Amino acid sequence: MEYHTYPPHPDLELLVNCYWTLEVPADSARIRQRIVPDGLLELAFILGDDIKRYTSEDEFILQPRAMVLGQTMEPFHIEPTGYVNSFAVRFYPYGFANLVSAPIGQLVNKETPLAALFGDTEANALEQKIIAARDVKQRIQIVETFLFQKLKEPIVIDHLVKSTVEMLVATSGSASVNTLLKESSAQRRQLERKFTRLIGVSPKQFGKVV
């Protein structure tokens, strides 16, 4: 197995945690694997053989070959059908909302094809460029060009959401939102709305994932 991570362009560091690649030979890849939620969103490309995602013990779907994996509230199982070759962008919980107008809550607990978010023409063009790229360096350049094009306005990170995410991560999800906001009910409601809009889930749900 070959797994590697790569840092983003400095101008994308507020949104992107890293890029990652995974390669696994076909003879050792066909094993059902448990995927544990980590609170991050990913834009992923399947460049090898198809990957099953189980919806029950015996039923499965094939993951889209170019997709966004939103917030996932429960572990799930996948099973490669052969050779694994994946390239992905790992976003901070609040990062992906800067790129789309669609409600982030629509992405929760599922894989959303890129075409559903960016349209067939734009999504297919990006996917074909990623497939045709010579190496990881070129794939990163391609996806970063795409990300910069989608960022038509300056990056805006809500400091209340960011600080709450950081506190929940630092306390392994055990921090009380009431304590964080000093019992302010108005601020708590504001935070709930912002979390739903920017991350797709409530602070309490996100804390459980962490």
XYZ file of N, CA, C and O in Angstrom:
840
model
N 0.836 -1.192 0.000
C 0.000 0.000 0.000
C 0.872 1.243 0.000
O 1.853 1.324 0.728
N 0.508 2.217 -0.819
C 1.228 3.483 -0.877
C 0.249 4.614 -0.581
O -0.658 4.892 -1.371
N 0.415 5.240 0.570
C -0.435 6.364 0.971
C 0.452 7.576 1.227
O 1.432 7.482 1.974
N 0.124 8.706 0.595
C 0.934 9.911 0.758
C 0.027 11.136 0.893
O -1.074 11.175 0.327
N 0.488 12.125 1.645
C -0.223 13.395 1.759
C 0.677 14.521 1.275
O 1.920 14.414 1.347
N 0.044 15.607 0.804
C 0.776 16.739 0.242
C 0.125 18.030 0.722
O -1.113 18.116 0.796
N 0.924 19.048 1.042
C 0.360 20.306 1.558
C -0.268 21.128 0.437
O 0.142 21.036 -0.726
N -1.254 21.970 0.769
C -1.877 22.818 -0.244
C -1.077 24.086 -0.492
O -0.151 24.415 0.269
N -1.433 24.797 -1.547
C -0.885 26.127 -1.818
C -1.156 27.022 -0.605
O -2.225 26.919 0.015
N -0.219 27.905 -0.227
C -0.424 28.765 0.948
C -1.738 29.541 0.923
O -2.342 29.773 1.975
N -2.194 29.935 -0.261
C -3.434 30.706 -0.355
C -4.680 29.842 -0.160
O -5.799 30.369 -0.108
N -4.494 28.522 -0.064
C -5.627 27.620 0.168
C -5.574 26.963 1.543
O -6.440 26.148 1.882
N -4.581 27.332 2.355
C -4.379 26.665 3.637
C -5.547 26.826 4.606
O -5.730 26.001 5.502
N -6.337 27.878 4.451
C -7.484 28.067 5.337
C -8.611 27.086 5.018
O -9.452 26.809 5.874
N -8.625 26.579 3.797
C -9.700 25.693 3.356
C -9.278 24.240 3.293
O -10.046 23.350 3.660
N -8.069 23.992 2.788
C -7.624 22.629 2.467
C -6.650 22.119 3.524
O -5.630 22.750 3.801
N -6.967 20.967 4.083
C -6.079 20.331 5.051
C -4.890 19.704 4.349
O -3.733 19.879 4.764
N -5.151 18.967 3.255
C -4.076 18.332 2.490
C -4.664 17.708 1.233
O -5.882 17.639 1.045
N -3.777 17.243 0.366
C -4.136 16.351 -0.743
C -3.596 14.980 -0.366
O -2.556 14.886 0.298
N -4.275 13.924 -0.791
C -3.742 12.596 -0.498
C -3.930 11.655 -1.673
O -4.821 11.849 -2.501
N -3.057 10.675 -1.732
C -3.129 9.643 -2.756
C -3.044 8.278 -2.083
O -2.406 8.125 -1.036
N -3.701 7.287 -2.687
C -3.656 5.923 -2.167
C -3.592 4.954 -3.338
O -4.398 5.042 -4.263
N -2.616 4.063 -3.293
C -2.502 2.986 -4.282
C -2.368 1.655 -3.555
O -1.549 1.523 -2.645
N -3.188 0.689 -3.967
C -3.130 -0.655 -3.396
C -3.252 -1.649 -4.541
O -4.190 -1.560 -5.342
N -2.320 -2.602 -4.657
C -2.403 -3.607 -5.728
C -3.698 -4.407 -5.645
O -4.245 -4.626 -4.556
N -4.177 -4.861 -6.788
C -5.452 -5.578 -6.853
C -5.452 -6.832 -5.995
O -6.473 -7.191 -5.395
N -4.315 -7.509 -5.898
C -4.286 -8.788 -5.188
C -4.425 -8.629 -3.678
O -4.687 -9.604 -2.974
N -4.254 -7.413 -3.164
C -4.387 -7.223 -1.713
C -5.445 -6.190 -1.341
O -5.610 -5.848 -0.180
N -6.204 -5.695 -2.338
C -7.142 -4.601 -2.090
C -8.567 -5.064 -1.820
O -9.348 -4.338 -1.231
N -8.923 -6.275 -2.259
C -10.331 -6.682 -2.220
C -10.746 -7.171 -0.839
O -11.097 -8.341 -0.633
N -10.695 -6.284 0.103
C -11.074 -6.595 1.478
C -12.055 -5.530 1.951
O -11.839 -4.336 1.733
N -13.138 -5.952 2.599
C -14.096 -4.979 3.126
C -13.441 -4.196 4.266
O -12.852 -4.783 5.169
N -13.554 -2.881 4.202
C -12.869 -2.020 5.163
C -13.865 -1.081 5.838
O -14.781 -0.575 5.202
N -13.668 -0.854 7.120
C -14.522 0.048 7.897
C -13.938 1.460 7.841
O -12.780 1.674 8.204
N -14.748 2.416 7.396
C -14.325 3.810 7.304
C -14.947 4.590 8.460
O -16.169 4.606 8.629
N -14.107 5.200 9.260
C -14.570 5.939 10.435
C -14.639 7.428 10.107
O -13.688 7.998 9.566
N -15.747 8.104 10.414
C -15.861 9.541 10.146
C -14.771 10.328 10.867
O -14.364 9.981 11.974
N -14.300 11.415 10.217
C -13.271 12.245 10.843
C -13.648 13.722 10.885
O -12.838 14.571 11.292
N -14.872 14.072 10.455
C -15.306 15.461 10.524
C -14.859 16.328 9.367
O -15.168 17.516 9.326
N -14.144 15.743 8.392
C -13.636 16.506 7.255
C -14.401 16.124 5.993
O -14.936 15.028 5.883
N -14.469 17.053 5.037
C -15.093 16.779 3.742
C -13.999 16.495 2.723
O -12.889 17.025 2.831
N -14.316 15.674 1.727
C -13.317 15.330 0.719
C -13.892 15.404 -0.690
O -15.036 15.023 -0.934
N -13.077 15.891 -1.598
C -13.336 15.833 -3.034
C -12.414 14.755 -3.568
O -11.190 14.888 -3.465
N -12.982 13.676 -4.080
C -12.165 12.500 -4.392
C -12.378 12.008 -5.812
O -13.475 12.123 -6.369
N -11.307 11.442 -6.364
C -11.330 10.856 -7.710
C -10.874 9.409 -7.621
O -9.792 9.129 -7.088
N -11.693 8.488 -8.121
C -11.324 7.077 -8.193
C -10.692 6.843 -9.556
O -11.364 6.905 -10.587
N -9.402 6.568 -9.571
C -8.650 6.412 -10.815
C -8.364 4.944 -11.138
O -7.914 4.637 -12.241
N -8.609 4.076 -10.192
C -8.410 2.644 -10.406
C -9.738 1.954 -10.672
O -10.618 2.502 -11.337
N -9.889 0.757 -10.126
C -11.140 0.017 -10.299
C -12.225 0.568 -9.374
O -11.945 1.316 -8.437
N -13.470 0.162 -9.650
C -14.599 0.650 -8.868
C -14.468 0.266 -7.393
O -13.811 -0.722 -7.036
N -15.158 1.060 -6.539
C -15.181 0.781 -5.106
C -16.635 0.670 -4.654
O -17.452 1.556 -4.922
N -16.948 -0.422 -3.975
C -18.286 -0.613 -3.417
C -18.404 0.119 -2.079
O -17.470 0.106 -1.281
N -19.563 0.712 -1.842
C -19.872 1.234 -0.505
C -21.138 0.547 -0.024
O -22.181 0.627 -0.667
N -21.017 -0.208 1.074
C -22.139 -1.012 1.544
C -23.196 -0.149 2.232
O -22.885 0.678 3.087
N -24.455 -0.351 1.838
C -25.584 0.342 2.448
C -26.284 -0.547 3.472
O -27.120 -0.075 4.233
N -25.953 -1.817 3.462
C -26.420 -2.785 4.460
C -25.398 -3.915 4.473
O -24.349 -3.820 3.828
N -25.696 -4.976 5.192
C -24.743 -6.083 5.286
C -24.422 -6.680 3.921
O -23.273 -7.052 3.647
N -25.436 -6.746 3.041
C -25.245 -7.424 1.754
C -25.436 -6.512 0.536
O -25.086 -6.901 -0.574
N -26.005 -5.338 0.719
C -26.299 -4.453 -0.408
C -25.258 -3.342 -0.490
O -24.747 -2.879 0.537
N -24.967 -2.918 -1.712
C -23.949 -1.887 -1.895
C -24.277 -1.039 -3.120
O -25.099 -1.401 -3.964
N -23.631 0.122 -3.184
C -23.631 0.953 -4.379
C -22.179 1.095 -4.829
O -21.257 0.810 -4.050
N -21.965 1.496 -6.066
C -20.621 1.840 -6.514
C -20.427 3.336 -6.295
O -21.278 4.147 -6.679
N -19.340 3.698 -5.640
C -19.084 5.113 -5.399
C -18.872 5.847 -6.721
O -18.272 5.302 -7.661
N -19.355 7.090 -6.838
C -19.066 7.888 -8.034
C -17.559 8.022 -8.220
O -16.801 8.105 -7.243
N -17.105 8.076 -9.444
C -15.668 8.116 -9.706
C -15.089 9.519 -9.511
O -13.873 9.683 -9.412
N -15.955 10.521 -9.457
C -15.550 11.883 -9.083
C -16.645 12.397 -8.161
O -17.795 12.534 -8.577
N -16.323 12.645 -6.911
C -17.370 12.876 -5.912
C -16.900 13.778 -4.780
O -15.705 14.040 -4.610
N -17.885 14.249 -4.010
C -17.628 14.920 -2.737
C -18.253 14.067 -1.646
O -19.435 13.718 -1.725
N -17.461 13.707 -0.668
C -17.951 12.973 0.489
C -18.178 13.989 1.604
O -17.234 14.590 2.109
N -19.458 14.199 1.951
C -19.802 15.190 2.967
C -19.583 14.670 4.377
O -19.001 13.596 4.583
N -20.057 15.430 5.350
C -19.970 14.980 6.732
C -20.640 13.621 6.867
O -21.741 13.397 6.369
N -19.966 12.702 7.529
C -20.483 11.351 7.723
C -20.662 11.123 9.215
O -19.725 11.291 9.989
N -21.873 10.762 9.603
C -22.193 10.677 11.019
C -21.945 9.293 11.619
O -21.849 9.164 12.839
N -21.883 8.272 10.773
C -21.677 6.907 11.262
C -20.614 6.216 10.403
O -20.464 6.531 9.231
N -19.885 5.261 10.979
C -18.943 4.478 10.165
C -19.675 3.731 9.048
O -20.861 3.425 9.166
N -18.954 3.454 7.964
C -19.518 2.653 6.880
C -18.420 1.763 6.312
O -17.248 1.915 6.656
N -18.814 0.835 5.455
C -17.851 -0.121 4.906
C -17.726 0.047 3.394
O -18.719 0.291 2.708
N -16.508 -0.070 2.911
C -16.244 -0.074 1.477
C -15.483 -1.344 1.120
O -14.904 -2.001 1.996
N -15.491 -1.667 -0.163
C -14.743 -2.839 -0.639
C -14.281 -2.583 -2.076
O -15.108 -2.503 -2.982
N -12.984 -2.409 -2.292
C -12.481 -2.241 -3.655
C -12.766 -3.486 -4.491
O -12.752 -4.603 -3.980
N -13.024 -3.278 -5.784
C -13.254 -4.419 -6.677
C -11.962 -4.878 -7.352
O -11.968 -5.875 -8.073
N -10.875 -4.156 -7.114
C -9.599 -4.501 -7.732
C -8.549 -3.471 -7.332
O -8.466 -3.070 -6.170
N -7.781 -3.033 -8.313
C -6.699 -2.073 -8.090
C -7.240 -0.746 -7.548
O -8.181 -0.165 -8.097
N -6.654 -0.266 -6.461
C -7.048 1.006 -5.856
C -6.050 2.089 -6.259
O -4.834 1.938 -6.075
N -6.572 3.159 -6.822
C -5.754 4.325 -7.149
C -6.648 5.548 -6.974
O -7.541 5.792 -7.782
N -6.452 6.277 -5.888
C -7.321 7.411 -5.558
C -6.499 8.670 -5.338
O -5.369 8.619 -4.840
N -7.115 9.805 -5.713
C -6.538 11.133 -5.464
C -7.636 11.981 -4.856
O -8.772 11.979 -5.362
N -7.342 12.707 -3.778
C -8.407 13.448 -3.097
C -7.897 14.739 -2.474
O -6.703 14.892 -2.163
N -8.828 15.651 -2.298
C -8.603 16.907 -1.580
C -9.336 16.794 -0.254
O -10.550 16.545 -0.238
N -8.641 16.956 0.837
C -9.262 16.885 2.169
C -9.457 18.310 2.691
O -8.493 19.037 2.905
N -10.714 18.698 2.877
C -11.051 20.048 3.323
C -11.284 20.092 4.828
O -11.751 19.119 5.428
N -11.003 21.255 5.425
C -11.431 21.475 6.800
C -12.958 21.479 6.837
O -13.613 21.707 5.808
N -13.574 21.230 7.995
C -15.033 21.107 8.056
C -15.785 22.294 7.453
O -16.840 22.121 6.846
N -15.228 23.496 7.613
C -15.883 24.726 7.143
C -15.341 25.197 5.794
O -15.755 26.236 5.286
N -14.434 24.450 5.187
C -13.733 24.926 4.000
C -14.511 24.819 2.708
O -14.506 25.736 1.884
N -15.219 23.703 2.513
C -15.838 23.446 1.219
C -16.984 24.404 0.921
O -17.311 24.651 -0.242
N -17.593 24.960 1.949
C -18.726 25.878 1.758
C -18.330 27.116 0.958
O -19.196 27.778 0.383
N -17.037 27.448 0.913
C -16.571 28.599 0.138
C -16.636 28.362 -1.364
O -16.486 29.299 -2.147
N -16.848 27.106 -1.780
C -16.740 26.755 -3.195
C -18.072 26.530 -3.883
O -18.123 26.499 -5.115
N -19.138 26.336 -3.110
C -20.425 25.974 -3.698
C -21.543 26.830 -3.131
O -21.435 27.369 -2.025
N -22.608 26.935 -3.894
C -23.791 27.639 -3.423
C -24.828 26.682 -2.848
O -25.730 27.089 -2.120
N -24.701 25.394 -3.168
C -25.639 24.390 -2.661
C -25.501 24.256 -1.143
O -24.395 24.366 -0.607
N -26.612 24.035 -0.427
C -26.544 23.836 1.024
C -25.644 22.652 1.381
O -25.812 21.560 0.834
N -24.703 22.861 2.285
C -23.768 21.810 2.655
C -24.495 20.632 3.316
O -24.053 19.484 3.230
N -25.626 20.918 3.949
C -26.385 19.850 4.581
C -26.845 18.783 3.606
O -27.078 17.636 4.001
N -26.975 19.135 2.327
C -27.379 18.161 1.317
C -26.303 17.110 1.046
O -26.575 16.096 0.404
N -25.083 17.366 1.508
C -23.974 16.448 1.246
C -23.759 15.435 2.366
O -22.937 14.522 2.229
N -24.487 15.591 3.479
C -24.253 14.765 4.664
C -24.623 13.304 4.406
O -25.655 12.998 3.801
N -23.752 12.413 4.880
C -23.992 10.962 4.847
C -24.129 10.384 3.442
O -24.851 9.393 3.246
N -23.463 10.977 2.473
C -23.520 10.396 1.128
C -22.370 10.916 0.273
O -21.720 11.906 0.605
N -22.161 10.218 -0.853
C -21.218 10.669 -1.866
C -22.024 11.405 -2.939
O -22.969 10.845 -3.488
N -21.644 12.632 -3.223
C -22.341 13.434 -4.221
C -21.469 13.569 -5.461
O -20.334 14.037 -5.371
N -21.953 13.143 -6.632
C -21.152 13.305 -7.854
C -20.814 14.772 -8.101
O -21.636 15.662 -7.836
N -19.615 15.028 -8.603
C -19.202 16.404 -8.874
C -20.170 17.108 -9.810
O -20.415 18.307 -9.678
N -20.722 16.367 -10.770
C -21.631 16.979 -11.737
C -22.864 17.576 -11.067
O -23.438 18.553 -11.557
N -23.281 17.011 -9.939
C -24.452 17.529 -9.233
C -24.167 18.871 -8.580
O -25.090 19.639 -8.298
N -22.899 19.167 -8.355
C -22.520 20.416 -7.702
C -22.010 21.470 -8.683
O -22.240 22.667 -8.487
N -21.321 21.029 -9.734
C -20.668 21.977 -10.635
C -21.166 21.890 -12.080
O -20.676 22.625 -12.934
N -22.117 20.992 -12.348
C -22.622 20.832 -13.707
C -21.806 19.812 -14.483
O -20.619 19.598 -14.206
N -22.445 19.187 -15.472
C -21.798 18.120 -16.231
C -20.528 18.582 -16.943
O -19.490 17.918 -16.870
N -20.596 19.711 -17.623
C -19.466 20.159 -18.445
C -18.232 20.424 -17.604
O -17.134 19.916 -17.888
N -18.399 21.206 -16.539
C -17.256 21.574 -15.699
C -16.712 20.365 -14.937
O -15.491 20.174 -14.843
N -17.613 19.546 -14.405
C -17.181 18.373 -13.641
C -16.463 17.365 -14.531
O -15.415 16.823 -14.155
N -17.000 17.114 -15.719
C -16.370 16.147 -16.632
C -15.006 16.634 -17.108
O -14.062 15.839 -17.239
N -14.894 17.945 -17.370
C -13.609 18.495 -17.808
C -12.554 18.314 -16.723
O -11.411 17.920 -17.007
N -12.933 18.591 -15.471
C -11.986 18.427 -14.367
C -11.592 16.963 -14.216
O -10.395 16.645 -14.077
N -12.565 16.072 -14.251
C -12.267 14.652 -14.091
C -11.329 14.148 -15.179
O -10.368 13.412 -14.891
N -11.567 14.534 -16.422
C -10.721 14.077 -17.519
C -9.293 14.609 -17.391
O -8.321 13.904 -17.709
N -9.159 15.842 -16.924
C -7.816 16.397 -16.715
C -7.073 15.637 -15.609
O -5.875 15.354 -15.736
N -7.787 15.305 -14.538
C -7.176 14.548 -13.438
C -6.739 13.166 -13.929
O -5.642 12.688 -13.614
N -7.584 12.509 -14.713
C -7.256 11.181 -15.246
C -6.035 11.227 -16.152
O -5.155 10.359 -16.095
N -5.956 12.266 -16.993
C -4.882 12.360 -17.990
C -3.574 12.894 -17.423
O -2.547 12.851 -18.104
N -3.580 13.399 -16.200
C -2.379 14.015 -15.625
C -1.220 13.023 -15.558
O -1.419 11.817 -15.356
N -0.007 13.542 -15.713
C 1.189 12.697 -15.720
C 1.502 12.126 -14.348
O 1.971 11.001 -14.220
N 1.287 12.931 -13.300
C 1.698 12.528 -11.961
C 0.910 13.313 -10.915
O 0.037 14.130 -11.256
N 1.236 13.085 -9.650
C 0.522 13.741 -8.551
C 0.736 15.251 -8.584
O -0.201 16.024 -8.345
N 1.947 15.671 -8.885
C 2.226 17.112 -8.925
C 1.306 17.815 -9.916
O 0.744 18.878 -9.618
N 1.120 17.217 -11.080
C 0.254 17.836 -12.076
C -1.211 17.775 -11.628
O -1.976 18.716 -11.865
N -1.612 16.692 -10.974
C -2.987 16.614 -10.475
C -3.261 17.712 -9.441
O -4.334 18.319 -9.427
N -2.304 17.965 -8.593
C -2.472 19.031 -7.604
C -2.588 20.380 -8.296
O -3.437 21.219 -7.935
N -1.768 20.622 -9.306
C -1.851 21.878 -10.057
C -3.221 22.031 -10.716
O -3.816 23.114 -10.696
N -3.733 20.950 -11.280
C -5.038 20.983 -11.954
C -6.152 21.292 -10.963
O -6.999 22.160 -11.197
N -6.151 20.590 -9.825
C -7.237 20.780 -8.874
C -7.129 22.145 -8.195
O -8.155 22.781 -7.884
N -5.909 22.646 -7.992
C -5.773 23.966 -7.388
C -6.225 25.061 -8.346
O -6.845 26.056 -7.922
N -5.956 24.901 -9.631
C -6.474 25.854 -10.616
C -7.999 25.880 -10.557
O -8.622 26.951 -10.575
N -8.610 24.707 -10.452
C -10.064 24.612 -10.341
C -10.561 25.303 -9.072
O -11.534 26.070 -9.113
N -9.905 25.059 -7.952
C -10.336 25.651 -6.681
C -10.232 27.173 -6.721
O -11.137 27.878 -6.257
N -9.148 27.680 -7.270
C -8.994 29.137 -7.367
C -10.065 29.738 -8.274
O -10.559 30.846 -8.018
N -10.447 29.035 -9.324
C -11.504 29.530 -10.202
C -12.849 29.575 -9.491
O -13.658 30.475 -9.745
N -13.093 28.621 -8.595
C -14.357 28.604 -7.860
C -14.388 29.665 -6.762
O -15.467 30.093 -6.342
N -13.216 30.083 -6.308
C -13.146 31.109 -5.258
C -13.183 32.495 -5.908
O -12.181 33.195 -6.003
N -14.368 32.882 -6.351
C -14.506 34.160 -7.039
C -14.476 35.343 -6.068
O -14.309 36.489 -6.456
N -14.656 35.051 -4.793
C -14.574 36.071 -3.754
C -13.479 35.670 -2.773
O -13.095 34.499 -2.694
N -12.939 36.626 -1.993
C -11.918 36.270 -1.003
C -12.426 35.215 -0.021
O -13.609 35.165 0.299
N -11.508 34.376 0.432
C -11.870 33.341 1.393
C -12.372 33.982 2.681
O -11.736 34.886 3.231
N -13.523 33.522 3.143
C -14.089 34.015 4.392
C -14.279 32.824 5.325
O -15.016 31.891 5.003
N -13.609 32.858 6.463
C -13.750 31.818 7.469
C -14.425 32.424 8.685
O -13.941 33.409 9.244
N -15.556 31.883 9.078
C -16.261 32.385 10.251
C -15.472 32.010 11.507
O -15.271 30.829 11.802
N -15.024 33.011 12.239
C -14.132 32.762 13.380
C -14.846 32.021 14.514
O -14.216 31.228 15.229
N -16.147 32.272 14.694
C -16.886 31.563 15.734
C -16.972 30.074 15.404
O -16.746 29.222 16.270
N -17.254 29.747 14.152
C -17.321 28.348 13.732
C -15.945 27.702 13.829
O -15.792 26.601 14.354
N -14.930 28.391 13.329
C -13.570 27.843 13.341
C -13.092 27.580 14.771
O -12.542 26.514 15.072
N -13.309 28.538 15.670
C -12.844 28.367 17.048
C -13.611 27.254 17.760
O -13.036 26.515 18.572
N -14.900 27.093 17.429
C -15.684 26.014 18.029
C -15.197 24.657 17.527
O -15.060 23.707 18.308
N -14.927 24.559 16.223
C -14.384 23.317 15.668
C -13.061 22.971 16.350
O -12.832 21.821 16.770
N -12.185 23.952 16.480
C -10.875 23.714 17.089
C -11.012 23.268 18.543
O -10.272 22.385 19.012
N -11.962 23.866 19.277
C -12.160 23.479 20.670
C -12.715 22.058 20.769
O -12.284 21.264 21.607
N -13.667 21.724 19.894
C -14.219 20.376 19.914
C -13.156 19.336 19.570
O -13.101 18.264 20.174
N -12.305 19.646 18.600
C -11.225 18.727 18.239
C -10.233 18.595 19.388
O -9.789 17.488 19.727
N -9.890 19.723 20.012
C -8.909 19.709 21.098
C -9.395 18.933 22.317
O -8.595 18.364 23.064
N -10.712 18.887 22.516
C -11.280 18.189 23.677
C -11.897 16.847 23.291
O -12.667 16.280 24.052
N -11.562 16.350 22.106
C -12.109 15.084 21.603
C -13.630 15.087 21.596
O -14.276 14.072 21.869
N -14.200 16.249 21.296
C -15.643 16.365 21.163
C -16.404 16.543 22.461
O -17.637 16.596 22.462
N -15.687 16.648 23.573
C -16.365 16.686 24.874
C -16.695 18.097 25.352
O -17.401 18.269 26.341
N -16.186 19.126 24.670
C -16.446 20.504 25.108
C -17.929 20.820 24.998
O -18.593 20.459 24.030
N -18.463 21.501 26.011
C -19.856 21.904 26.002
C -20.010 23.202 25.223
O -19.314 24.180 25.489
N -20.915 23.213 24.254
C -21.154 24.426 23.484
C -21.668 25.529 24.396
O -21.313 26.699 24.236
N -22.483 25.181 25.372
C -22.966 26.191 26.331
C -21.809 26.854 27.061
O -21.791 28.068 27.263
N -20.820 26.040 27.435
C -19.651 26.595 28.117
C -18.851 27.474 27.177
O -18.394 28.565 27.552
N -18.683 27.037 25.942
C -17.931 27.810 24.963
C -18.540 29.194 24.751
O -17.834 30.186 24.591
N -19.860 29.255 24.775
C -20.559 30.511 24.485
C -21.022 31.223 25.747
O -21.808 32.158 25.677
N -20.547 30.758 26.894
C -20.841 31.408 28.164
C -22.350 31.556 28.401
O -22.843 32.613 28.805
N -23.062 30.476 28.083
C -24.503 30.402 28.337
C -25.328 31.402 27.549
O -26.479 31.677 27.887
N -24.793 31.999 26.494
C -25.557 32.963 25.693
C -26.469 32.211 24.727
O -26.005 31.610 23.769
N -27.772 32.257 24.964
C -28.705 31.514 24.118
C -28.761 32.100 22.708
O -28.882 31.364 21.725
N -28.668 33.426 22.590
C -28.698 34.063 21.270
C -27.481 33.657 20.455
O -27.586 33.330 19.270
N -26.305 33.649 21.079
C -25.083 33.260 20.379
C -25.100 31.772 20.045
O -24.597 31.349 19.003
N -25.716 30.981 20.919
C -25.802 29.542 20.666
C -26.660 29.271 19.436
O -26.317 28.449 18.598
N -27.788 29.969 19.331
C -28.649 29.803 18.154
C -27.944 30.260 16.886
O -28.069 29.642 15.830
N -27.178 31.347 17.016
C -26.411 31.847 15.866
C -25.376 30.813 15.431
O -25.198 30.558 14.232
N -24.708 30.195 16.399
C -23.703 29.177 16.085
C -24.355 27.966 15.424
O -23.805 27.407 14.467
N -25.516 27.554 15.922
C -26.237 26.427 15.321
C -26.516 26.703 13.844
O -26.306 25.840 12.983
N -27.003 27.916 13.541
C -27.322 28.268 12.160
C -26.073 28.278 11.292
O -26.074 27.775 10.156
N -24.984 28.829 11.811
C -23.742 28.905 11.048
C -23.155 27.517 10.799
O -22.658 27.228 9.709
N -23.202 26.649 11.814
C -22.692 25.292 11.642
C -23.476 24.554 10.557
O -22.896 23.889 9.689
N -24.807 24.683 10.614
C -25.643 24.012 9.628
C -25.340 24.518 8.220
O -25.279 23.750 7.258
N -25.111 25.829 8.098
C -24.868 26.427 6.782
C -23.479 26.106 6.254
O -23.304 25.843 5.057
N -22.470 26.114 7.112
C -21.085 25.978 6.661
C -20.529 24.555 6.764
O -19.605 24.201 6.015
N -21.069 23.736 7.673
C -20.526 22.397 7.894
C -21.548 21.321 7.554
O -21.199 20.223 7.125
N -22.825 21.650 7.734
C -23.868 20.704 7.364
C -24.515 19.993 8.530
O -25.539 19.336 8.370
N -23.911 20.101 9.719
C -24.441 19.457 10.918
C -24.360 20.436 12.075
O -23.709 21.491 11.976
N -24.981 20.112 13.188
C -24.947 20.988 14.359
C -23.648 20.805 15.132
O -22.935 19.801 14.956
N -23.303 21.757 16.015
C -22.100 21.580 16.843
C -22.144 20.291 17.672
O -21.130 19.617 17.825
N -23.323 19.950 18.182
C -23.450 18.725 18.977
C -23.177 17.489 18.138
O -22.464 16.579 18.564
N -23.736 17.459 16.925
C -23.494 16.321 16.033
C -22.021 16.233 15.664
O -21.436 15.143 15.613
N -21.410 17.391 15.367
C -19.994 17.401 15.000
C -19.137 16.909 16.162
O -18.182 16.155 15.966
N -19.503 17.326 17.381
C -18.768 16.865 18.567
C -18.829 15.362 18.717
O -17.841 14.715 19.093
N -19.983 14.759 18.413
C -20.109 13.295 18.504
C -19.194 12.607 17.487
O -18.603 11.577 17.780
N -19.106 13.180 16.281
C -18.220 12.616 15.260
C -16.770 12.669 15.734
O -16.021 11.686 15.623
N -16.366 13.809 16.266
C -14.987 13.972 16.753
C -14.696 12.968 17.877
O -13.632 12.356 17.910
